Structures are given as C-alpha cells and as structure tokens.
Coordinates of C-alpha atoms in Angstrom, one line a residue:
M1 CA -9.7 12.3 12.2
L2 CA -12.8 10.5 13.5
A3 CA -14.3 7.3 11.9
K4 CA -17.7 5.8 11.2
E5 CA -18.7 2.5 12.2
T6 CA -19.6 -0.7 10.4
D7 CA -21.1 -3.8 11.1
K8 CA -18.7 -6.3 10.1
P9 CA -15.3 -7.0 8.9
F10 CA -13.6 -7.4 5.4
D11 CA -10.7 -8.3 3.7
N12 CA -8.8 -6.1 1.1
E13 CA -5.8 -5.2 0.4
E14 CA -5.8 -1.6 -0.3
W15 CA -6.7 -1.4 3.8
I16 CA -4.6 -1.7 6.7
Y17 CA -5.7 -2.8 10.1
E18 CA -5.3 -1.6 13.9
I19 CA -6.3 -2.8 17.2
K20 CA -8.7 -0.8 18.1
W21 CA -7.4 0.7 22.2
D22 CA -9.4 0.7 24.8
G23 CA -8.2 4.4 26.6
Y24 CA -8.1 7.9 26.4
R25 CA -7.5 9.5 22.8
A26 CA -5.3 11.7 22.6
I27 CA -2.9 14.2 20.9
S28 CA 0.9 15.1 21.5
E29 CA 2.9 18.0 20.3
I30 CA 6.7 18.2 21.3
N31 CA 8.0 22.0 20.4
N32 CA 11.7 22.3 21.1
N33 CA 11.1 19.7 24.3
A34 CA 8.1 20.7 25.4
V35 CA 5.1 18.6 25.4
K36 CA 1.8 19.4 25.3
L37 CA -0.9 16.1 25.9
Y38 CA -4.4 16.7 25.2
S39 CA -7.6 14.5 24.9
R40 CA -10.3 15.3 21.6
N41 CA -12.3 17.7 23.5
G42 CA -8.9 19.8 24.8
N43 CA -8.6 18.3 28.4
D44 CA -5.2 19.1 29.3
F45 CA -3.5 15.6 29.9
S46 CA 0.0 17.0 31.2
G47 CA -0.7 16.9 35.3
K48 CA -2.5 13.1 34.8
F49 CA -0.1 11.8 32.7
P50 CA 3.8 12.8 33.6
L51 CA 5.2 9.2 33.1
I52 CA 4.4 10.0 29.0
I53 CA 5.4 13.8 29.3
N54 CA 8.8 12.3 30.6
D55 CA 9.5 9.9 27.6
L56 CA 7.7 12.5 24.7
K57 CA 10.7 14.9 25.5
K58 CA 13.0 12.0 24.9
I59 CA 12.0 12.1 21.3
K60 CA 14.2 14.8 19.2
H61 CA 12.2 15.9 16.9
D62 CA 9.5 17.8 16.7
A63 CA 6.0 16.5 16.1
V64 CA 2.7 16.0 16.3
L65 CA 1.1 12.4 17.2
D66 CA -2.3 10.9 17.7
G67 CA -2.7 7.6 19.7
E68 CA -4.6 6.5 22.6
I69 CA -4.0 5.8 26.4
V70 CA -4.4 3.0 28.0
V71 CA -4.0 0.7 31.7
L72 CA -3.1 -2.3 30.9
N73 CA -4.5 -4.7 33.8
E74 CA -3.6 -7.8 35.4
E75 CA -3.7 -9.9 31.9
G76 CA -2.1 -7.9 30.3
F77 CA -5.0 -6.1 28.5
P78 CA -6.5 -2.4 28.2
D79 CA -8.6 -1.1 31.0
F80 CA -10.8 1.5 30.9
Q81 CA -12.1 1.8 34.3
K82 CA -8.2 1.5 35.9
I83 CA -7.6 4.7 32.9
Q84 CA -10.5 6.6 34.5
D85 CA -8.8 6.0 37.6
Y86 CA -5.7 6.3 37.4
E87 CA -4.3 8.2 40.7
S88 CA -5.5 4.8 42.5
N89 CA -3.7 2.5 39.5
T90 CA -0.2 3.4 38.7
H91 CA 1.1 0.8 39.5
F92 CA -0.1 -0.8 36.5
P93 CA 1.5 -0.2 32.9
L94 CA 0.5 3.3 31.0
I95 CA 1.2 2.9 27.9
Y96 CA 0.8 5.7 25.1
N97 CA -0.5 3.4 21.5
V98 CA 0.6 6.2 18.9
F99 CA -1.3 5.7 15.4
D100 CA -0.4 8.5 13.4
L101 CA 2.1 11.3 12.7
L102 CA 0.4 14.7 12.2
S103 CA 3.4 17.3 11.5
L104 CA 7.9 16.7 11.4
D105 CA 9.7 19.2 11.8
G106 CA 7.0 22.0 11.4
N107 CA 5.7 20.2 8.4
D108 CA 2.0 19.2 7.8
L109 CA 1.4 15.7 6.7
Y110 CA -2.0 15.7 6.6
H111 CA -2.0 15.5 2.7
I112 CA 0.7 12.1 2.9
P113 CA -0.9 9.0 2.7
L114 CA -1.5 6.5 5.8
I115 CA 0.8 4.1 5.4
E116 CA 3.4 6.3 4.2
R117 CA 3.1 8.9 7.9
K118 CA 2.8 5.7 9.5
A119 CA 6.5 5.1 8.3
L120 CA 7.5 7.8 9.3
L121 CA 6.2 7.2 12.8
E122 CA 7.9 3.6 13.7
K123 CA 11.5 5.7 12.2
L124 CA 10.7 8.3 14.5
L125 CA 9.5 6.5 18.1
K126 CA 12.7 4.1 19.2
K127 CA 12.1 1.0 21.9
N128 CA 10.7 2.6 24.7
E129 CA 8.4 1.1 27.1
V130 CA 5.5 4.2 27.1
I131 CA 5.2 5.9 24.0
K132 CA 5.0 2.7 21.4
Y133 CA 3.7 2.2 17.6
S134 CA 1.0 1.2 17.2
D135 CA 1.4 -1.2 14.2
H136 CA -1.3 -2.8 11.6
V137 CA -1.8 -5.4 9.5
T138 CA -2.3 -5.4 5.6
G139 CA -5.1 -7.0 3.7
N140 CA -6.1 -9.5 6.7
G141 CA -9.2 -7.8 8.4
K142 CA -11.3 -10.7 9.0
I143 CA -8.4 -13.0 10.4
F144 CA -7.6 -9.7 12.5
F145 CA -11.1 -9.0 13.4
D146 CA -11.4 -12.7 14.8
A147 CA -8.3 -12.6 16.6
A148 CA -9.1 -9.4 18.4
A149 CA -12.4 -11.2 19.4
E150 CA -10.6 -14.4 20.9
K151 CA -8.8 -11.7 23.3
N152 CA -12.3 -10.0 24.2
L153 CA -10.4 -6.9 23.0
E154 CA -12.7 -3.8 21.9
G155 CA -12.4 -4.7 18.1
I156 CA -10.6 -3.3 15.4
M157 CA -10.2 0.2 12.9
A158 CA -9.9 -0.1 9.4
K159 CA -8.2 2.4 7.7
K160 CA -7.5 3.3 3.7
A161 CA -3.7 2.6 3.4
D162 CA -3.9 5.8 1.4
S163 CA -6.1 8.3 3.7
E164 CA -5.5 11.9 3.8
Y165 CA -5.5 13.0 7.8
H166 CA -9.0 15.0 8.2
P167 CA -8.7 16.7 11.4
G168 CA -12.2 16.5 13.3
A169 CA -14.1 14.9 10.2
R170 CA -15.6 11.2 10.4
S171 CA -14.7 9.5 7.3
N172 CA -15.6 6.1 5.6
D173 CA -11.7 5.8 5.2
W174 CA -11.3 5.1 8.6
L175 CA -13.9 2.5 10.3
K176 CA -14.0 1.1 13.4
I177 CA -15.5 -2.5 13.8
K178 CA -16.1 -3.3 16.9
N179 CA -16.7 -6.8 18.8
H180 CA -19.1 -6.0 21.1
K181 CA -22.2 -3.4 20.4
T182 CA -21.8 -0.3 22.7
A183 CA -22.8 3.2 22.2
D184 CA -22.3 6.4 24.0
V185 CA -25.4 8.0 26.0
I186 CA -26.6 11.0 28.5
I187 CA -27.9 9.9 31.8
A188 CA -30.7 11.6 32.1
G189 CA -32.4 10.0 35.4
Y190 CA -32.7 7.2 37.3
T191 CA -35.5 5.0 38.9
E192 CA -35.7 4.2 42.2
P193 CA -34.4 0.6 43.4
G194 CA -35.9 -2.2 43.9
G195 CA -34.7 -5.0 46.5
S196 CA -31.7 -4.9 48.1
R197 CA -30.3 -2.4 45.8
E198 CA -29.6 1.0 47.4
Y199 CA -29.1 4.2 45.5
F200 CA -30.7 3.4 42.2
G201 CA -32.3 0.9 39.6
S202 CA -31.4 1.8 36.6
L203 CA -29.9 4.5 34.9
V204 CA -32.6 6.0 32.0
L205 CA -29.8 7.1 28.6
G206 CA -31.1 9.8 26.7
M207 CA -29.0 10.3 23.0
M208 CA -28.6 13.6 21.0
K209 CA -30.4 13.0 17.3
K210 CA -30.2 16.1 15.3
G211 CA -29.9 18.3 18.0
K212 CA -32.4 17.5 20.1
L213 CA -32.6 14.3 23.3
V214 CA -34.3 11.7 22.6
Y215 CA -34.7 9.0 24.9
A216 CA -32.8 5.6 24.1
G217 CA -33.8 3.1 26.6
N218 CA -33.0 1.8 30.2
A219 CA -29.8 0.3 31.9
G220 CA -30.9 -1.6 35.3
T221 CA -27.3 -3.9 35.3
G222 CA -23.5 -3.7 34.9
Y223 CA -23.5 -1.8 38.4
N224 CA -21.0 -2.8 41.5
E225 CA -21.5 -1.0 44.7
K226 CA -18.9 1.1 44.6
T227 CA -20.5 2.5 40.6
L228 CA -24.1 2.4 41.8
A229 CA -22.9 5.0 45.0
D230 CA -20.4 6.9 42.7
L231 CA -23.2 7.6 39.9
H232 CA -25.3 8.4 42.8
G233 CA -23.2 10.8 44.4
L234 CA -22.9 12.3 40.8
M235 CA -26.5 12.5 40.4
Q236 CA -27.3 14.3 42.9
K237 CA -25.4 17.2 42.0
R238 CA -27.2 17.3 38.8
I239 CA -30.8 16.7 39.5
I240 CA -33.6 18.9 38.1
K241 CA -37.6 19.1 38.4
Q242 CA -38.9 18.6 34.5
S243 CA -37.9 16.0 32.6
P244 CA -34.6 16.7 29.7
F245 CA -37.2 14.6 26.7
T246 CA -39.8 16.8 25.1
E247 CA -41.4 13.3 24.6
K248 CA -43.2 11.7 26.8
I249 CA -41.2 8.8 29.1
P250 CA -42.7 5.3 30.6
G251 CA -42.9 5.2 33.9
S252 CA -41.9 9.0 34.1
Q253 CA -43.9 9.2 37.8
Y254 CA -41.1 6.4 39.0
I255 CA -37.8 8.8 37.5
S256 CA -35.4 11.6 39.1
W257 CA -34.9 13.6 36.4
V258 CA -30.9 14.9 36.0
K259 CA -29.3 17.5 34.4
P260 CA -28.1 15.8 31.1
E261 CA -24.2 16.4 31.3
L262 CA -23.2 13.2 32.3
V263 CA -21.7 10.6 29.3
C264 CA -21.2 6.8 29.6
E265 CA -20.8 3.6 27.8
V266 CA -23.2 0.9 27.7
K267 CA -23.0 -2.4 25.4
F268 CA -26.1 -4.0 24.2
T269 CA -27.6 -6.5 22.0
D270 CA -29.5 -4.4 19.0
W271 CA -31.4 -1.4 17.9
T272 CA -35.5 -1.9 18.3
K273 CA -37.7 -0.9 15.3
D274 CA -38.0 2.2 17.5
E275 CA -34.7 3.2 17.6
K276 CA -34.3 2.0 21.1
L277 CA -31.5 0.2 23.1
R278 CA -32.2 -3.6 23.4
H279 CA -30.7 -4.7 26.6
P280 CA -28.6 -1.9 27.4
V281 CA -26.1 -2.9 30.4
F282 CA -24.1 -0.2 32.1
L283 CA -20.2 -0.2 31.4
Q284 CA -18.3 3.1 32.6
L285 CA -18.3 6.7 32.5
R286 CA -17.0 8.7 29.9
N287 CA -15.3 11.8 30.9
D288 CA -13.5 12.0 28.0
K289 CA -16.3 11.8 25.4
P290 CA -19.0 15.3 25.2
I291 CA -22.6 15.4 24.8
K292 CA -22.1 15.7 20.7
E293 CA -20.5 12.3 20.5
T294 CA -23.3 10.8 22.1
D295 CA -25.5 11.2 18.5
M296 CA -27.8 8.4 17.5
E297 CA -27.3 8.4 13.8
K298 CA -23.3 8.7 14.0
Q299 CA -23.4 5.6 16.2
K300 CA -25.3 3.2 14.4
P301 CA -22.9 1.0 12.1
V302 CA -22.8 2.6 8.2
K303 CA -24.2 -0.6 6.4
L304 CA -21.5 -0.6 3.5
K305 CA -23.4 -0.2 0.2
K306 CA -20.4 -2.5 -1.0
E307 CA -18.1 -3.6 0.8
P308 CA -14.9 -1.9 0.1
S309 CA -13.5 -4.3 -2.9
S310 CA -12.0 -7.6 -2.3
E311 CA -10.5 -8.2 -5.1
L312 CA -7.4 -6.8 -7.7
I313 CA -8.2 -6.2 -11.4
I314 CA -5.7 -6.6 -13.8
T315 CA -5.9 -5.0 -16.7
Q316 CA -5.0 -6.0 -20.5
G317 CA -6.4 -3.5 -23.0
K318 CA -10.2 -4.1 -23.2
I319 CA -10.0 -7.5 -20.4
K320 CA -10.3 -7.0 -17.4
V321 CA -9.3 -10.0 -14.8
P322 CA -10.4 -10.2 -11.4
V323 CA -8.1 -11.2 -8.9
S324 CA -10.1 -13.1 -5.8
N325 CA -9.1 -12.8 -2.3
P326 CA -6.1 -10.9 -3.3
G327 CA -5.5 -10.1 0.4
K328 CA -4.8 -14.2 0.9
L329 CA -1.8 -15.8 2.6
Y330 CA -0.3 -18.4 0.0
W331 CA 2.6 -18.0 2.5
P332 CA 1.6 -17.8 5.7
E333 CA 5.2 -18.3 7.5
E334 CA 6.4 -15.8 5.2
G335 CA 3.5 -13.3 5.0
I336 CA 3.4 -13.6 1.3
T337 CA -0.1 -13.1 -0.7
K338 CA -2.0 -14.2 -3.4
K339 CA -1.8 -10.4 -4.6
M340 CA 2.1 -10.5 -4.3
L341 CA 2.6 -13.6 -6.7
V342 CA 0.2 -12.7 -8.8
E343 CA 1.9 -8.6 -9.5
Y344 CA 5.2 -11.0 -9.7
Y345 CA 3.9 -12.6 -12.7
Q346 CA 2.7 -9.3 -14.2
E347 CA 6.0 -7.7 -13.3
I348 CA 7.7 -10.3 -15.1
A349 CA 5.5 -11.4 -17.8
S350 CA 7.6 -10.3 -20.9
Y351 CA 10.7 -12.9 -20.0
I352 CA 8.0 -16.0 -18.7
L353 CA 5.2 -15.4 -21.7
P354 CA 8.0 -16.6 -24.5
F355 CA 8.8 -19.6 -22.6
L356 CA 5.0 -20.2 -22.2
K357 CA 3.3 -19.4 -25.6
N358 CA 1.3 -21.7 -27.8
R359 CA 2.3 -24.4 -25.4
P360 CA -1.0 -26.4 -23.5
Q361 CA -0.7 -26.3 -19.8
S362 CA -1.3 -28.6 -17.3
L363 CA -2.9 -26.7 -14.2
K364 CA -1.4 -27.6 -10.9
R365 CA -3.6 -25.7 -8.3
N366 CA -2.9 -24.4 -5.1
P367 CA -5.9 -22.4 -4.2
N368 CA -5.1 -22.5 -0.6
G369 CA -1.3 -22.1 -0.9
I370 CA 1.0 -23.8 0.1
I371 CA -0.2 -25.8 2.7
D372 CA -1.7 -28.9 1.5
N373 CA -1.1 -30.6 -1.2
G374 CA -3.1 -28.4 -4.4
F375 CA -4.3 -30.7 -7.3
F376 CA -3.8 -31.1 -11.3
H377 CA -6.6 -29.7 -13.3
K378 CA -5.9 -30.1 -17.0
D379 CA -9.2 -29.6 -19.0
A380 CA -9.9 -25.3 -19.7
G381 CA -13.8 -25.9 -19.0
E382 CA -16.9 -24.2 -19.8
K383 CA -16.0 -21.1 -16.8
A384 CA -13.0 -19.8 -18.7
P385 CA -13.8 -16.8 -19.9
E386 CA -13.5 -16.3 -23.7
F387 CA -10.0 -14.6 -24.0
V388 CA -8.6 -17.2 -22.4
K389 CA -7.2 -19.8 -25.8
S390 CA -7.3 -24.0 -25.4
F391 CA -6.2 -26.0 -27.4
P392 CA -8.3 -29.4 -27.8
V393 CA -5.7 -32.9 -27.4
Q394 CA -7.6 -36.1 -27.0
S395 CA -7.0 -38.9 -24.0
G396 CA -6.6 -42.3 -23.9
S397 CA -10.7 -42.9 -24.4
A398 CA -10.9 -41.8 -27.8
D399 CA -14.2 -39.9 -26.5
K400 CA -12.6 -38.1 -24.2
I401 CA -11.2 -34.2 -25.1
I402 CA -9.4 -32.5 -22.7
D403 CA -8.9 -28.5 -23.5
Y404 CA -5.5 -27.3 -22.5
I405 CA -5.1 -23.8 -21.6
I406 CA -2.7 -21.8 -24.3
C407 CA -1.2 -19.1 -21.8
N408 CA 0.5 -16.0 -24.2
D409 CA -0.5 -13.2 -22.7
K410 CA -0.7 -11.6 -19.2
A411 CA -4.4 -11.4 -18.8
T412 CA -4.5 -15.5 -18.8
L413 CA -1.1 -14.9 -16.9
A414 CA -3.2 -13.4 -14.3
Y415 CA -6.4 -15.6 -14.9
L416 CA -3.8 -18.8 -13.7
N417 CA -3.1 -17.5 -11.1
N418 CA -6.4 -16.1 -9.9
L419 CA -7.0 -20.1 -10.4
G420 CA -4.3 -20.9 -7.4
C421 CA -1.1 -21.9 -10.0
I422 CA 1.5 -20.9 -8.1
E423 CA 4.2 -22.1 -10.4
L424 CA 3.4 -22.7 -14.3
N425 CA 3.6 -26.2 -16.7
P426 CA 3.9 -26.1 -20.1
W427 CA 4.8 -28.4 -22.8
H428 CA 8.1 -29.1 -24.0
S429 CA 6.3 -29.1 -27.5
T430 CA 4.4 -26.7 -29.3
I431 CA 0.5 -26.8 -30.5
K432 CA 2.4 -26.3 -34.1
Y433 CA 4.3 -29.3 -33.2
P434 CA 3.0 -31.4 -30.9
G435 CA 4.8 -34.3 -30.5
K436 CA 8.0 -32.8 -30.8
P437 CA 9.6 -31.5 -27.8
D438 CA 11.4 -27.7 -28.3
Y439 CA 14.4 -29.5 -25.7
M440 CA 15.4 -32.0 -24.0
I441 CA 15.4 -31.3 -20.1
I442 CA 17.1 -33.5 -18.0
D443 CA 16.0 -33.6 -13.5
I444 CA 19.0 -34.1 -11.2
D445 CA 16.7 -34.9 -8.7
P446 CA 18.2 -35.9 -5.0
S447 CA 16.7 -37.4 -2.4
D448 CA 16.9 -36.2 1.0
E449 CA 20.2 -37.7 2.3
N450 CA 22.0 -36.3 -1.0
T451 CA 23.8 -32.5 -0.4
F452 CA 23.3 -29.8 -3.1
D453 CA 26.9 -30.3 -3.6
Q454 CA 26.4 -33.7 -4.9
V455 CA 23.6 -31.9 -7.6
I456 CA 26.5 -29.3 -8.4
E457 CA 29.0 -32.3 -9.0
S458 CA 26.1 -34.0 -11.0
A459 CA 25.6 -30.8 -13.3
L460 CA 28.8 -30.6 -14.1
V461 CA 30.0 -33.9 -15.5
F462 CA 26.8 -33.4 -17.8
K463 CA 28.2 -30.3 -18.8
K464 CA 31.4 -32.4 -19.1
Y465 CA 29.8 -34.5 -21.8
L466 CA 27.7 -32.2 -23.7
D467 CA 30.5 -30.6 -24.2
K468 CA 32.2 -33.1 -25.6
A469 CA 29.1 -34.0 -27.8
G470 CA 29.3 -30.4 -29.2
V471 CA 26.0 -29.0 -27.8
K472 CA 25.2 -26.1 -25.7
S473 CA 23.2 -26.9 -22.5
F474 CA 21.3 -24.5 -20.4
C475 CA 20.9 -25.5 -16.2
K476 CA 18.2 -23.9 -14.2
T477 CA 17.4 -24.3 -10.5
S478 CA 13.9 -26.7 -10.4
G479 CA 13.1 -24.0 -7.8
A480 CA 13.0 -26.9 -4.9
T481 CA 15.7 -29.1 -4.8
G482 CA 17.2 -29.9 -7.9
L483 CA 18.6 -28.5 -10.9
H484 CA 17.3 -29.2 -14.6
I485 CA 19.5 -28.9 -18.0
Y486 CA 17.8 -28.1 -20.8
V487 CA 19.2 -29.1 -24.5
P488 CA 17.6 -27.5 -27.8
M489 CA 16.5 -29.7 -29.9
A490 CA 13.9 -26.8 -32.5
H491 CA 11.2 -29.6 -32.8
K492 CA 13.3 -31.7 -35.2
Y493 CA 12.6 -35.1 -32.9
E494 CA 9.9 -37.3 -31.3
Y495 CA 9.4 -37.3 -28.1
E496 CA 11.1 -41.2 -27.6
E497 CA 13.9 -40.7 -29.7
V498 CA 14.4 -37.2 -27.0
K499 CA 14.0 -39.2 -24.3
N500 CA 16.0 -42.1 -25.0
F501 CA 19.3 -39.8 -26.2
A502 CA 19.2 -38.1 -22.7
Q503 CA 18.4 -41.6 -21.4
I504 CA 22.3 -42.7 -22.5
L505 CA 23.3 -39.0 -21.5
C506 CA 22.2 -40.1 -18.1
M507 CA 23.3 -43.9 -18.2
I508 CA 27.1 -42.1 -18.9
V509 CA 26.8 -39.6 -15.8
S510 CA 25.6 -42.3 -13.9
E511 CA 28.2 -45.0 -14.4
E512 CA 31.0 -41.7 -13.5
L513 CA 28.9 -40.7 -10.6
S514 CA 28.0 -44.3 -9.1
S515 CA 28.3 -43.4 -5.9
F516 CA 25.8 -41.0 -5.7
T517 CA 23.7 -40.9 -8.3
T518 CA 21.2 -43.4 -10.3
V519 CA 18.5 -43.7 -13.6
V520 CA 16.5 -46.4 -11.2
R521 CA 13.4 -44.6 -10.8
N522 CA 12.2 -46.7 -8.1
L523 CA 12.5 -45.0 -4.6
K524 CA 12.9 -48.3 -3.0
K525 CA 14.8 -50.3 -5.8
R526 CA 17.8 -46.8 -5.9
G527 CA 17.9 -46.2 -2.0
N528 CA 17.9 -43.4 0.0
D529 CA 21.2 -42.3 -0.7
K530 CA 20.7 -41.4 -4.3
I531 CA 20.4 -38.6 -7.0
Y532 CA 17.6 -39.7 -9.9
L533 CA 18.7 -38.6 -12.9
D534 CA 15.5 -38.3 -14.5
F535 CA 15.4 -38.7 -18.1
L536 CA 11.7 -39.6 -18.2
Q537 CA 10.8 -36.0 -17.8
N538 CA 11.0 -36.4 -21.5
R539 CA 7.5 -38.1 -22.6
S540 CA 4.7 -36.4 -24.3
G541 CA 2.0 -34.4 -21.9
Q542 CA 5.0 -34.5 -19.5
T543 CA 5.3 -31.2 -18.1
I544 CA 7.7 -30.0 -15.3
S545 CA 8.1 -25.9 -13.9
S546 CA 8.3 -23.2 -16.5
V547 CA 12.3 -21.4 -16.1
Y548 CA 10.9 -17.8 -13.7
S549 CA 7.9 -19.8 -12.1
V550 CA 7.3 -19.4 -8.5
R551 CA 7.4 -23.0 -6.8
P552 CA 4.8 -23.7 -4.1
K553 CA 7.6 -24.6 -1.1
P554 CA 8.5 -22.7 1.8
G555 CA 10.3 -19.4 0.8
A556 CA 8.4 -19.0 -2.7
T557 CA 11.2 -19.8 -4.7
V558 CA 11.6 -19.5 -8.0
S559 CA 12.9 -21.9 -10.7
M560 CA 16.3 -19.6 -12.0
P561 CA 18.3 -19.9 -14.7
L562 CA 22.0 -20.2 -14.6
A563 CA 24.9 -19.1 -16.2
W564 CA 27.6 -22.3 -16.1
K565 CA 29.9 -20.4 -13.8
D566 CA 27.3 -19.7 -11.6
I567 CA 27.2 -23.6 -10.4
K568 CA 29.5 -24.3 -8.0
E569 CA 30.1 -25.2 -4.5
G570 CA 27.7 -22.1 -2.2
L571 CA 25.0 -22.0 -4.6
S572 CA 21.5 -22.8 -3.2
P573 CA 18.2 -22.4 -4.9
Q574 CA 16.8 -21.0 -1.9
Q575 CA 18.7 -17.7 -3.1
F576 CA 16.2 -17.2 -5.7
T577 CA 12.7 -16.0 -4.4
I578 CA 9.7 -13.9 -5.1
H579 CA 11.5 -11.4 -3.3
N580 CA 15.0 -10.9 -5.5
A581 CA 14.1 -12.7 -8.8
A582 CA 12.7 -10.1 -11.1
K583 CA 15.4 -7.7 -10.2
I584 CA 18.1 -10.8 -11.3
I585 CA 16.1 -11.4 -14.3
K586 CA 16.1 -7.9 -15.9
K587 CA 20.4 -7.8 -15.2
R588 CA 20.3 -11.2 -17.0
P589 CA 17.2 -11.2 -19.2
D590 CA 18.0 -13.4 -22.4
I591 CA 20.0 -16.0 -20.2
F592 CA 17.8 -18.9 -21.4
K593 CA 16.6 -17.7 -24.7
G594 CA 19.0 -20.3 -26.5
I595 CA 16.5 -23.7 -25.3
L596 CA 14.1 -22.1 -28.6
G597 CA 17.3 -22.1 -30.4
P598 CA 18.6 -24.1 -33.1
G599 CA 18.2 -28.0 -32.4
V600 CA 20.9 -30.3 -32.1
S601 CA 21.8 -33.4 -34.6
I602 CA 21.4 -36.3 -32.1
N603 CA 23.4 -38.7 -34.4
N604 CA 25.9 -36.5 -34.1
C605 CA 26.2 -35.7 -30.6
L606 CA 26.5 -39.5 -30.4
K607 CA 29.1 -40.1 -32.5
K608 CA 31.0 -37.6 -30.1
L609 CA 30.5 -39.3 -27.1
N610 CA 31.0 -42.6 -28.8
A611 CA 27.4 -44.5 -27.6

C-alpha cells in the first residue's frame, strides 16, 4: 500500500502517526519457518540482509509483514547511503522496522482496521535488536512532526486508524508528510564539468507525466568526488545519441544523453509555475524505486480540500456540539487528552446530571490542561449557543447581572468540557430556591504535613457526632487531598443557618482532635500541620467540585462517593481516576443520591448533641 504526500501535519484523534523511515521498503513472508524478504518491486533481499532473515525465522507464527529496512549511522539515525552500500557498512546497526501485519497464521488481515492490525503485530514481535515494532502516536500529528523535524528525520506518516490495507494502491488514508521536499527523478543526461570539477557538471532530470518523460530541471550540487565518479561510471554504460525527451531542452548542445533507467532522489525548495524543480540538490540513487514511481502528479503534495477534521462532534438529538482540538493533551505526563475527558463525562452523564440539574455553574476553566492554574468564569456571555440555558443573578453592583450556565443535559456538559471545564462546580442550591441549599458540606482540607489517615480519622469523628445527632450523612473524596462530608438539607434553611450549623459541628470535632485539626482559616495562624475543617463552603454562591467530577490534578483523579465502610486505613483519593471511575460508578449508582433526599432538622440535631 502506498501513501499520497501532503504539505503540512495535522491533529486528528482518528489518525495515527509514525516515523517515516529512510530506507528500503520491504515485505517479509514467514511460512513454516521458510522466509522471504523482498522489495516493493520484487527484488529479493535475502542474500543482502541475512541478519534479518535469521531473526525472522525466530517468529513462531506464519505471517506477512510490511516495514522498512534501515541502517543507523554514527548518530543513531537512518542513513540511506549506508544501506545502499551495506556490504561496506555491516558494522552499523541494521533494523527492520515493521509497521503492518497483512496475514497471520493463514488469515488475511487486509480488511481489519489498521489499529487492530498493529495491536496484533505488537504482540507478535518479541523483543529483538533487528526486527522492531514501529510504534505510533495517536491524534497529535503536529507535535510529532515537529519532533521528527528537530531530529532532522525524513518526516512522518499519517494513517487513518481504521484504514484497510489496499496492496499497490495509493490512498488518502495514508499520507506522507516530509520534513524536506524531495522527489524521485530520472537521470536523463549530464552536462560537461566546469572549473576544477571532474566527470560532469550537473544531472539532467526527468519525471513521468501521463506516461511521457518530461524535463524537471538540472541538479548541479550535492555530490562528492566518489558520487561524481560512481554516477559517471553508471551513466557511461547508458550513453545514447538522441534526447529521451520529446520537448526541446535548454543547452541541448552541451548535454550527453543517457538511457532513462537510473532513478535518484533530490531535495528542492519548491515547484516552479512551469512544473520544474526549483534548486534541486542530489541526495542519492534509489535502486529500490522503479521508473513509474517518478510520476510528477503523484509526487506533488496533495492539497487537502479539507484538513481531516480536528473536531469531535457530540450529538444530542438535533443538537451537535463541536469539541475543538480533541487531541490536546490535558494531562501531558499521563497522555490524557481533551477527547478522553469529554468521553468520560458523556459516559457518566446520567449519573452526574442529577447533581447538576438546575444549579448555576461557577466555571473553572483549564483550556491548556493542568499545566497552569486556569481561571474562573461565571458569565455565559453572548457566545454561548442557544441550547445552553442560563440563570441571571444580580452581582454586588446593582447594574451588573451575571448569567450563570445551567447544565441539565449532555450537550451542555460537552459544551462546558469544550470550554476547558475539567471540573464542574455547581451551586449548593437550585434556581428554584437560590437562597436555600439542598445540603450542607464540610470540607476536610489537610495541609502538606498531614497524612491522609488523619483526614480519615477526622471524617470518622464527624460521622460519630452526626450519628449521635440522628443524621444520615454522606462522604466523597475531594479528588485532591481531602474528603467532603454532605448532610441533606432539602432547601429548608437559608445559607447562613446551614453555615452556622456546620461551624458548630466543626468546632465540636476540632475540640476532640485539637492536636491536628482547626477551624482557623488563615494558614499562618493555624500552622502548617493542621487540617482545616472548612464550614465556610456553606455560603451563597460558594461552590465545590461535584461528585463524579474530574479534577485538574496529576493522575486525573475523580471526586468519588464512598460508603462509610470504605473510609478506613489504606484509602487514597488517587485510587479513583478518569480511567476506572465510570466502571466504579456503574457498580454503585445510587450511593450518593441521599444528599438530595429529606432534609434534617437543625434544632433536633443540636438538642441531641447538647450544643
């Protein structure tokens, strides 16, 4: 299968990107321990590369592999000249980089998606110094191309992850993106040398166009003494009297014509308007390329009418929500992308939406992922699409109205994620009773010097007093370093009353655990070794990360509800991440629903606590 060339890299989560190796393309067939290794045009490589043949025989399955044979130079990079003269360079590493699997144990895999073929290939190829699996990255073509260019590699390959394998076909599903513009051309003649140079001055280049040889320019640079001598010797065997071109070539009287059989690779700056190569420079002979590979139209970069979409579309009924840059790394070290975040929230939407419904959202946006602190954004603004509902709230100044977004559906959830909302921060009250929260929250917030076992101990002491008060309470991880305790209030009380109740509870617990907890908010006053029992979360407009919310923290941790029996030594908030949260949530879907249930009587609680 062949690739078309395009002029620039692109990002797309539906594509994978591989290194474009600078060597000999080779197919290998393993059948009952008999091995064949041959080039694209059928030349047998068995005698030339016995090292590869020996290692292919170690593979314990019948298989057909597609890859590229390279020789690494002193700097560890593929060197085409060294593979051309491999007999003199056998002391350099020889690698067969395999990137596709066409058959396995007699089963053709042509119609299996590429990403599945590569998964099978990776399992097939055991650790080997000669036969190596050619790995790839997903989605991030631009960064990958920049990395290849920085190493001065030939370029990258872009392949549609679900592409089938079409032998002999050149498809838009496979694209080559070169670091340098290069072309395979035919040597049609040479000019006389000038000055001190020997052998010849420049090569006269041709390319095929609609089955006809056309003039492509002259290459007068890129040679050393050896290549001048070697090329001259090869051309002397092919001297002809007549020009192989039907068109008239400038300076024909000074040209020695040769039979158009030799193919070489040149680099150049651009194409001229009359379809000539601008400033071509000789790179190397290409013994592995047939004449038909020099077709001019096939070698011109494909100008994609539309770059493969870099958007993910989330659909809800007739609503379509575009998610831009889905391949953007939100957690660079973990390799977690924006798309993975969106897909997590879409998967658990039915579980999280009841806790967001009709609650104004205070947007914490991290459009660059976790590499910076992000920013808060409250107003929906004029750019919000029509399907996004909002709730107007008068701010401190009488003439200022803030339109808070209300997230009641999957489309709005995707819209918020696209804005860079990694975490979701709903009000504790709904738009129906904006001044009366549905629950009380106590945030157990440790300092850097506290252990999580101390956080657990604090939570269990809260549970002891809430049980004494006759209250059913609920707990979740913060998704960071602490725990959150919830008590249902069912919009019976104003925020101030709920806050005061929370303060009393925090004071009772802090008195019992005075050695490592405090209700003092100021870090300097409370010291670096005290857990802050935060009751001030229970104020109008205050928000805290929702249950099931991902947090912009290392590891992509998730705020996860727990049964009280789970809160014991060994528990860690880092146990719950974007990778495993959905599975855990589906096993215990109702564990947190009680926070929206019947509210408690604060007066009865205080009486039972003698407070």
